[in-house]
C-alpha positions as MATLAB code, in Angstrom:
seq = 'MGCSSSKAVRNSNESLAKASKVTAATSTSNGGAAGTHDDDFIEAVVCQESEIGENQMKQVELGEGKVLLVRQNGKLSAIGNKCSHYGAMLVTGALGEGRVRCPWHGACFNVETGDIEDFPGMDSLPCYRVTVGEAGEVKVRAKRTELATNKRTRVMAKRAAQDARTYVVIGGGPSGATCAETLRQEGFTGRIVMINKEPCLPYDRVKVSKTMDLNLEKVLLRTQQFYDENDIEVMLGTAVTKLDGATHELTLDNGYKIRYDKAYIATGSNPRRPPIEGASLGNVCVLRTAADAKQVNEQLAPEKRVVILGTSFIGLEAAAYCVNKVAKVTVIGRGAVPLKESFGDAIGQRVMELFEEKGVQFVMNSGIRRCIGAEGTVQQVELTDGTLFDADICIFGIGSTLYTEFLQGSGISLNRNGSINTDQYLESNLEGVYVGGDIANAPVHSNDGQQATIGHYPLAQYHGRVAALNMIGKATPLKAVPFFWTVLFGKSFRYCGYGQPDEVIIDGDLAALKFVAFYIGKGGRVIGMSSCQRDPVVAQFAEYSSQGKVLHKEDLTPNPLGWVPA';
ca = [
       6.006   -5.203   -6.482;
       5.095   -1.812   -5.136;
       1.583   -0.480   -4.885;
       0.500    2.174   -7.340;
      -1.995    4.993   -7.355;
      -3.307    6.442  -10.599;
      -6.176    8.399  -12.039;
      -8.348    6.137  -14.183;
      -9.453    7.879  -17.389;
     -13.144    7.526  -18.122;
     -14.657    8.299  -21.520;
     -18.332    8.533  -20.750;
     -20.939    9.446  -18.183;
     -22.177    5.864  -18.441;
     -18.812    4.598  -17.132;
     -18.976    7.002  -14.199;
     -22.510    5.951  -13.392;
     -21.531    2.310  -13.354;
     -18.495    3.008  -11.184;
     -20.558    4.908   -8.635;
     -22.646    1.800   -8.007;
     -19.726   -0.533   -7.368;
     -19.353   -1.994   -3.878;
     -17.116   -4.729   -2.514;
     -20.147   -6.811   -1.674;
     -21.764   -6.717   -5.126;
     -18.822   -6.623   -7.517;
     -18.638   -9.401  -10.083;
     -16.202   -9.823  -12.761;
     -13.832  -10.595  -15.569;
     -10.655   -9.603  -13.693;
      -9.967   -5.986  -14.466;
     -13.041   -3.845  -15.102;
     -14.455   -1.593  -12.421;
     -16.436   -3.437   -9.783;
     -15.631   -6.850  -11.233;
     -13.521   -9.829  -10.236;
     -12.574  -13.242  -11.511;
     -12.000  -16.339   -9.412;
      -8.624  -15.110   -8.124;
      -9.149  -11.362   -7.659;
     -11.635   -8.938   -6.207;
     -11.811   -5.282   -7.216;
     -14.143   -2.661   -5.826;
     -14.552    0.940   -4.718;
     -13.695    1.152   -1.022;
     -14.088    4.858   -0.250;
     -13.823    8.365   -1.624;
     -10.416    9.989   -1.960;
     -11.606   12.890    0.190;
     -12.085   10.501    3.125;
      -8.350   10.033    3.700;
      -6.029   12.992    4.260;
      -2.281   13.374    3.887;
      -0.280   11.251    6.367;
      -3.383    9.339    7.353;
      -4.369    5.674    7.480;
      -7.823    4.271    6.885;
      -9.013    0.678    7.224;
     -11.598   -0.223    4.583;
     -13.613   -3.306    3.711;
     -12.993   -5.195    0.495;
     -15.264   -8.156   -0.039;
     -14.938  -10.394    3.008;
     -11.600   -8.871    4.012;
     -10.083   -5.585    5.079;
      -7.344   -3.398    3.624;
      -5.200   -0.608    5.061;
      -5.113    2.536    2.917;
      -2.257    4.977    3.478;
      -1.719    8.394    1.944;
       1.763    9.886    2.038;
       3.371   12.458   -0.230;
       0.108   12.681   -2.138;
       0.185    8.982   -3.018;
      -2.315    6.307   -2.006;
      -1.118    2.803   -1.157;
      -2.975   -0.283    0.036;
      -1.485   -3.116    2.102;
      -2.664   -5.819    4.502;
      -4.482   -4.425    7.514;
      -3.049   -6.645   10.275;
       0.480   -7.159   11.575;
       1.808  -10.493   10.345;
       3.206  -11.272   13.808;
       0.194  -11.542   16.165;
      -2.485   -9.782   14.119;
      -2.696   -6.296   15.632;
      -4.737   -3.819   13.605;
      -2.196   -1.547   11.954;
      -4.652    1.334   11.640;
      -4.190    1.735   15.411;
      -0.394    1.783   15.044;
       2.129    4.514   14.293;
       2.593    5.904   10.789;
       6.182    6.865   10.068;
       7.898    8.048    6.926;
       7.158    5.326    4.400;
       6.162    2.678    6.923;
       3.635    1.735    9.568;
       4.618    0.333   12.965;
       2.583   -2.264   14.887;
       1.139   -0.839   18.140;
       1.765   -4.055   20.096;
       5.302   -5.221   19.413;
       6.876   -2.674   17.075;
       7.104   -4.565   13.767;
       7.325   -2.210   10.767;
       5.995   -2.573    7.217;
       6.716   -0.526    4.120;
       3.482    1.240    3.156;
       4.147    0.934   -0.586;
       5.413   -2.645   -0.817;
       4.169   -4.282    2.390;
       7.691   -5.612    3.030;
       8.619   -6.185    6.674;
      11.440   -3.817    7.683;
      11.567   -4.247   11.440;
      10.453   -7.042   13.674;
       9.162   -9.356   15.287;
       7.514  -11.624   12.729;
       8.712  -13.263    9.531;
       6.146  -12.443    6.857;
       5.564   -9.312    4.845;
       2.101   -7.960    4.066;
       0.280   -8.231    0.749;
       0.317   -5.115   -1.391;
      -2.753   -4.218   -3.465;
      -3.346   -2.126   -6.577;
      -5.013    1.242   -6.011;
      -6.682    3.442   -8.629;
      -8.604    6.672   -8.203;
     -11.367    7.632  -10.626;
     -12.238   11.093  -11.886;
     -15.079   11.316   -9.395;
     -12.626   10.558   -6.542;
     -13.660    6.953   -6.026;
     -10.826    4.845   -4.595;
     -10.736    1.364   -6.009;
      -8.604   -1.519   -4.721;
      -7.811   -4.770   -6.510;
      -6.565   -7.714   -4.445;
      -5.867  -11.402   -4.665;
      -8.510  -13.269   -2.702;
      -5.945  -15.572   -1.120;
      -3.819  -12.667    0.127;
      -6.882  -10.873    1.415;
      -7.745  -13.975    3.439;
      -4.287  -14.701    4.838;
      -3.070  -11.101    5.228;
       0.482  -12.429    4.853;
       3.021  -12.645    2.067;
       6.322  -14.461    1.834;
       8.744  -12.595   -0.381;
      10.064  -14.256   -3.513;
      13.310  -16.125   -2.867;
      16.293  -16.603   -5.143;
      17.347  -20.151   -5.961;
      20.793  -21.555   -5.492;
      22.818  -21.466   -8.702;
      25.243  -24.298   -9.457;
      27.810  -21.872  -10.841;
      27.833  -19.770   -7.643;
      30.581  -21.337   -5.508;
      30.219  -18.986   -2.527;
      29.277  -20.382    0.889;
      27.671  -18.153    3.520;
      27.297  -19.740    6.953;
      24.848  -18.647    9.639;
      26.013  -19.778   13.091;
      22.975  -19.866   15.358;
      19.455  -21.034   14.632;
      17.479  -18.558   16.674;
      15.263  -15.791   15.252;
      18.305  -13.729   14.259;
      19.971  -16.512   12.297;
      16.686  -17.558   10.698;
      16.000  -13.987    9.558;
      19.520  -13.646    8.149;
      19.318  -16.879    6.134;
      15.908  -15.983    4.739;
      16.909  -12.411    3.886;
      19.946  -13.635    1.942;
      17.643  -15.535   -0.397;
      15.093  -12.700   -0.538;
      17.804  -10.291   -1.621;
      19.102  -12.485   -4.423;
      21.999  -14.490   -2.974;
      22.421  -17.635   -5.112;
      25.338  -19.321   -3.335;
      25.231  -22.001   -0.659;
      23.606  -21.090    2.678;
      24.227  -23.247    5.750;
      22.457  -22.518    9.055;
      23.919  -24.310   12.084;
      21.780  -24.670   15.208;
      22.954  -26.276   18.424;
      19.335  -26.940   19.408;
      17.854  -30.096   17.866;
      14.943  -28.206   16.335;
      14.179  -25.583   13.716;
      14.066  -21.888   14.718;
      10.964  -21.039   16.770;
       9.250  -18.182   18.594;
      11.439  -18.180   21.682;
       9.495  -15.486   23.546;
       6.806  -18.043   24.321;
       9.165  -20.208   26.393;
       8.505  -18.428   29.700;
       5.018  -17.174   28.831;
       3.405  -20.400   27.608;
       5.338  -23.396   28.890;
       2.914  -25.921   27.432;
       3.728  -24.679   23.937;
       3.451  -27.005   20.973;
       6.825  -26.654   19.276;
       5.467  -27.430   15.817;
       2.990  -24.562   16.121;
       5.610  -21.960   17.044;
       8.202  -22.776   14.380;
       9.198  -19.705   12.398;
       9.434  -21.785    9.220;
       8.939  -25.447    8.334;
      11.579  -27.836    7.042;
       9.759  -27.735    3.713;
      10.352  -23.977    3.535;
      14.099  -24.388    4.025;
      14.247  -27.240    1.535;
      12.340  -25.319   -1.126;
      14.624  -22.315   -0.741;
      17.918  -24.226   -0.714;
      18.830  -23.332    2.860;
      20.770  -26.163    4.493;
      19.917  -26.579    8.164;
      22.164  -28.517   10.529;
      20.320  -29.236   13.796;
      21.726  -30.395   17.115;
      25.134  -29.257   15.922;
      27.507  -26.713   17.439;
      30.469  -24.860   16.010;
      33.493  -25.568   18.199;
      36.057  -23.460   16.362;
      36.219  -20.604   13.868;
      39.520  -19.969   12.125;
      39.517  -16.447   10.758;
      42.758  -16.981    8.869;
      41.606  -20.008    6.861;
      37.864  -19.180    6.845;
      37.126  -22.615    8.247;
      34.592  -23.789   10.811;
      34.941  -26.946   12.883;
      31.739  -28.586   14.144;
      31.250  -30.847   17.138;
      30.486  -33.752   14.812;
      33.931  -33.452   13.259;
      32.636  -31.866   10.074;
      34.446  -28.823    8.660;
      33.017  -26.064    6.476;
      34.880  -23.383    4.609;
      32.975  -20.112    4.494;
      33.251  -17.008    2.348;
      31.217  -14.954    4.798;
      29.653  -15.797    8.146;
      26.994  -14.409   10.448;
      27.303  -15.279   14.138;
      24.162  -15.052   16.274;
      24.652  -17.746   18.900;
      22.742  -15.943   21.624;
      23.208  -16.669   25.290;
      23.160  -19.370   27.946;
      20.938  -19.034   31.025;
      22.964  -18.295   34.131;
      23.034  -20.713   37.061;
      24.352  -19.203   40.292;
      27.493  -20.824   41.728;
      25.697  -22.222   44.754;
      25.394  -25.628   46.360;
      22.643  -27.742   44.826;
      22.283  -25.690   41.648;
      22.404  -28.872   39.573;
      19.821  -30.841   41.528;
      16.858  -32.331   39.718;
      13.940  -29.919   39.202;
      16.301  -26.936   39.516;
      15.588  -25.389   36.134;
      16.359  -22.524   33.804;
      14.171  -21.141   31.022;
      15.840  -20.567   27.686;
      14.678  -23.277   25.296;
      11.501  -25.138   24.438;
      13.008  -28.171   26.167;
      13.467  -26.114   29.357;
       9.820  -25.036   29.250;
       8.709  -28.624   28.764;
      10.794  -29.764   31.736;
       9.151  -27.214   34.033;
       5.640  -27.700   32.708;
       5.754  -31.467   33.170;
       6.521  -31.006   36.881;
       3.648  -28.634   37.656;
       0.832  -30.048   39.795;
      -1.683  -28.651   42.318;
       0.376  -29.766   45.330;
       3.730  -28.434   44.100;
       5.629  -25.469   45.538;
       7.622  -23.350   43.116;
      10.464  -21.017   44.069;
      11.750  -18.596   41.422;
      15.051  -16.773   41.795;
      15.047  -13.508   39.882;
      12.578  -10.729   39.154;
      13.462  -10.337   35.482;
      10.820  -10.628   32.775;
      11.537  -14.353   32.533;
      11.127  -14.834   36.283;
       7.876  -12.886   36.446;
       6.419  -14.477   33.319;
       7.199  -17.893   34.796;
       5.533  -16.924   38.081;
       2.420  -15.690   36.278;
       2.213  -18.924   34.283;
       2.683  -21.214   37.296;
       0.638  -19.549   40.033;
      -2.759  -21.035   39.106;
      -1.314  -24.499   38.500;
       0.493  -25.113   41.789;
       0.004  -24.706   45.534;
       2.439  -21.837   45.994;
       4.781  -19.594   44.027;
       7.512  -17.618   45.795;
       9.721  -15.150   43.952;
      13.108  -14.219   45.419;
      14.593  -10.888   44.320;
      17.822   -9.124   45.202;
      16.358   -5.607   44.933;
      13.460   -3.868   46.639;
      11.013   -4.200   43.732;
      10.903   -6.225   40.516;
      11.732   -4.728   37.102;
      13.378   -1.670   38.620;
      16.129   -1.645   35.966;
      13.560   -1.636   33.169;
      10.615    0.360   34.506;
      11.740    2.147   37.672;
      10.698    1.911   41.334;
       7.081    3.094   41.124;
       6.050    0.821   38.258;
       8.040   -2.055   39.756;
       6.138   -1.621   43.025;
       2.797   -1.615   41.204;
       3.747   -4.756   39.272;
       4.639   -6.472   42.557;
       1.254   -5.512   43.978;
      -0.438   -6.970   40.893;
       1.366  -10.263   41.419;
       0.560  -10.318   45.121;
      -3.112   -9.766   44.277;
      -2.876  -12.919   42.136;
      -1.332  -14.991   44.932;
       2.398  -14.732   44.199;
       4.598  -14.258   47.270;
       7.729  -12.076   47.113;
      10.845  -12.121   49.260;
      12.853   -9.079   48.221;
      16.347   -7.848   49.125;
      17.385  -11.455   49.337;
      18.823  -14.381   47.422;
      19.331  -18.148   47.562;
      22.360  -19.465   49.438;
      21.851  -23.100   48.489;
      19.382  -25.643   47.171;
      18.790  -28.609   49.460;
      17.790  -31.953   48.017;
      17.251  -35.617   48.702;
      17.842  -38.419   46.233;
      19.067  -35.899   43.713;
      15.935  -33.722   43.678;
      15.456  -30.302   45.241;
      13.235  -30.161   48.323;
      14.118  -26.838   49.923;
      15.985  -23.610   49.276;
      17.892  -21.687   51.911;
      17.899  -17.920   51.572;
      20.871  -15.684   52.350;
      19.446  -14.926   55.804;
      19.026  -18.629   56.610;
      15.264  -18.801   55.970;
      14.131  -22.108   54.493;
      11.402  -22.511   51.861;
       9.974  -25.819   50.704;
      10.503  -26.201   46.979;
       9.479  -28.967   44.606;
      10.641  -26.860   41.658;
      13.221  -24.086   41.607;
      13.571  -21.838   38.559;
      16.552  -19.551   37.984;
      15.708  -16.388   36.062;
      18.788  -14.306   36.785;
      20.078  -13.423   33.360;
      22.468  -15.115   31.000;
      26.020  -15.408   29.736;
      26.911  -14.903   26.101;
      27.585  -17.989   23.996;
      30.889  -16.996   22.419;
      33.521  -19.148   24.179;
      34.107  -21.124   20.982;
      35.465  -17.962   19.340;
      38.568  -17.830   21.544;
      41.576  -17.791   19.238;
      39.460  -17.151   16.151;
      40.828  -13.699   15.485;
      37.574  -12.090   16.611;
      38.033   -9.666   19.493;
      35.872  -10.582   22.489;
      34.920   -8.147   25.213;
      35.215   -9.161   28.857;
      31.530  -10.128   28.999;
      31.830  -12.200   25.834;
      30.185   -9.663   23.539;
      31.653   -8.663   20.187;
      32.040   -5.100   18.949;
      30.571   -4.382   15.527;
      30.526   -1.402   13.222;
      27.313    0.186   11.968;
      27.053   -2.591    9.360;
      27.348   -5.346   11.992;
      30.755   -6.432   10.718;
      33.258   -7.564   13.361;
      36.984   -6.841   13.330;
      37.326   -9.848   11.009;
      36.419   -8.895    7.458;
      33.450  -10.877    6.192;
      32.341  -12.006    9.653;
      29.159  -10.337   10.915;
      27.624  -10.507   14.379;
      24.117   -9.939   15.698;
      21.572  -10.655   18.398;
      22.435  -10.996   22.085;
      26.198  -11.223   21.511;
      26.559   -8.052   19.431;
      27.860   -4.871   21.034;
      26.395   -2.790   18.254;
      25.438    0.855   17.641;
      21.994    1.945   18.836;
      20.465    4.568   16.562;
      18.125    5.947   19.219;
      21.071    6.346   21.614;
      23.279    8.561   19.415;
      24.837    5.510   17.814;
      26.518    4.410   21.037;
      27.302    0.715   21.240;
      25.315   -1.550   23.533;
      24.709   -5.252   24.081;
      20.944   -5.774   24.152;
      19.115   -9.092   24.328;
      15.790   -8.270   22.668;
      14.011  -10.715   20.370;
      12.876   -8.215   17.683;
      16.260   -6.455   17.725;
      17.947   -9.806   17.074;
      15.739  -10.306   14.021;
      16.509   -6.808   12.787;
      20.217   -7.528   13.166;
      19.754  -10.641   11.036;
      18.163   -8.651    8.232;
      20.744   -5.854    8.281;
      23.648   -8.310    8.391;
      22.280  -10.209    5.379;
      21.956   -7.021    3.346;
      25.535   -6.057    4.113;
      26.849   -9.558    3.454;
      25.594   -9.370   -0.124;
      26.940   -5.874   -0.681;
      23.811   -3.784   -0.127;
      25.386   -1.344    2.320;
      22.770   -0.787    5.042;
      23.666    0.935    8.329;
      21.905   -0.028   11.536;
      19.042    2.150   12.694;
      18.274    0.169   15.816;
      15.500    1.350   18.117;
      15.081   -1.235   20.923;
      11.472   -2.249   21.555;
      10.266   -4.960   23.914;
       7.148   -6.063   25.720;
       5.711   -8.469   28.231;
       2.213   -9.589   29.216;
       1.614  -10.092   32.929;
      -1.799  -11.322   34.070;
      -3.375   -9.976   30.920;
      -1.736   -6.554   31.148;
       0.549   -5.655   28.248;
       3.618   -3.602   29.073;
       5.645   -1.958   26.273;
       9.046   -0.321   26.404;
      11.142    1.488   23.820;
      14.575    3.012   24.251;
      17.799    2.312   26.086;
      19.851    3.649   28.980;
      19.779    4.354   32.709;
      17.481    7.286   33.550;
      18.020    9.966   36.152;
      14.282   10.574   36.476;
      10.987    8.860   35.642;
       7.866   10.887   34.858;
       4.564    8.965   34.909;
       1.459   10.266   33.172;
      -1.840    8.531   33.834;
      -3.254    6.224   36.485;
      -0.572    3.878   37.772;
      -2.969    2.227   40.224;
      -5.269    1.296   37.333;
      -2.243    0.239   35.252;
      -3.158    2.753   32.580;
      -0.131    4.977   32.141;
       2.794    6.117   30.045;
       6.192    6.632   31.672;
       8.989    8.842   30.347;
      12.598    8.000   31.257;
      14.763   11.115   31.446;
      18.517   10.872   30.982;
      21.379   13.334   31.023;
      20.586   16.796   29.753;
      16.865   16.161   30.092;
      16.713   13.840   27.085;
      13.913   11.275   26.976;
      15.896    8.050   26.546;
      12.990    5.634   26.903;
       9.267    5.260   27.249;
       7.003    2.558   28.674;
       3.259    2.132   28.839;
       0.389   -0.062   29.901;
      -3.059    0.232   28.290;
      -1.963    3.343   26.405;
      -1.252    1.977   22.922;
       0.099    3.091   20.523;
       2.193    5.693   22.358;
       5.332    3.530   22.695;
       5.142    2.588   19.014;
       4.814    6.296   18.211;
       7.895    7.065   20.279;
       9.792    4.269   18.528;
       8.919    5.741   15.144;
       9.759    9.242   16.374;
      13.183    7.993   17.493;
      13.794    6.005   14.305;
      13.507    9.250   12.340;
      16.405   10.698   14.342;
      14.198   12.978   16.420;
      14.970   13.622   20.080;
      12.442   14.345   22.808;
      13.364   16.381   25.896;
      11.766   16.832   29.275;
      10.555   20.327   28.420;
       8.671   18.883   25.444;
       6.408   17.037   27.888;
       4.792   20.184   29.271;
       2.101   21.275   29.281;
       0.971   18.254   27.258;
       3.024   15.057   27.778;
       1.811   13.789   24.410;
       2.072   17.038   22.498;
       4.858   15.566   20.345;
       2.560   12.824   18.973;
       1.551   13.521   15.341;
      -2.035   14.719   15.073;
];
């Protein structure tokens, strides 16, 4: 249900007097009268209407909780005050047209309904009733339970026996999980089957390289009970080995076959192992799954020496996690500085200095020629120049290959890198087969609709939602605005945008890691933005881009942030 704002009609001065005395702390009640509440609800005056202007947000207290008030187009709405992902205060985020964007990771919520519209996260926000009295007092009524949890799971449709349709979701990552859930949220009553090659339910994969001692049960996106209650069949530890586009039939590695009416493919990627000698030795690891993280974490000890190949986010996050748990961490990179492709030379250099300050050693402009072992376990690595490093654990963080080999001969056109072209509705060249996540070469709204293959966690979830809407006939074009983040030694880095820049302009104090960087592409267009300790500027740029607006280099002078809404 949407939130509402209305003028409450009062018939006497006595009513106004009573209303003026209402506070969230003292209200008692019978469920609906001003300043009263029953066992399930609380209702109270939270502020004056004059205290919140047009296109403004205001966080207010209601009983023992807090609520976010938003005024847009002359209408007041009230929703949960914290992002349902990691709990960021939304009042510090970016207010767009009809939605608010989290300052940390870019999740978006409809300001009238609280529904989640962009990701990460799974839950929507509660939506509360708002009324405004004749004296301008703003009153909010909320369920106590929703006020406490600040989360809301949308109502799901149930499977109907008479609905013979079968929709199959191939891939049990965040994209597949979001697709399956959205199908039920949007009223699909047929059979839903989600097939996951991992032997576990969908989980928060971004924690794999950041927190290797993760408790899998605590990072599940949904429980088995949730899937059971909502008639979503989940097949774990099972892979699709063949898709026949002509017969609409899937073959699984257990010999089982499923006929589908529509399918969503979001199988993600496989971590890349370099074709070098010793790459399969014991304790030579990759980081993609919870099982991979567990394997690495179990080997860490104060006397161990860790060598990491790759200066990607995964490689650096792994180095940051390991450095205080082992004797030595050495990172091998092929370029001059880490993260150059994402952040540019200057920021990459500063990140390397941060890591060196924390005890991480770098060997740049290099690579690993071979891994040397004894009794099946790695003991050393040899670099391309012949240098030897002792290594009890070697981690490869050098990218991934797309998991689409099983689609050969399916009728789906595969690009050379294994990606699949989609239209703006995420449909492939096969009618009724949709594609999302890492494997999708899909239009990017903030890049003039040009297609790109982007492996971002929140974008994969967004793909899952959009695909589900289109699968059930609710035509919804992509409006993808890539947003990603990392946390390195307590410093949060954000990035929004896509493309290779010709120039990087940095505003702020790079040495203090308090900056915003603007990535300038062809024609002076700002194609991306990154920041550290400058929230919510990247979220504001993401919302700016999502509205189809374009920022140019000349817009950054004299004030680099002059484009930010006041």
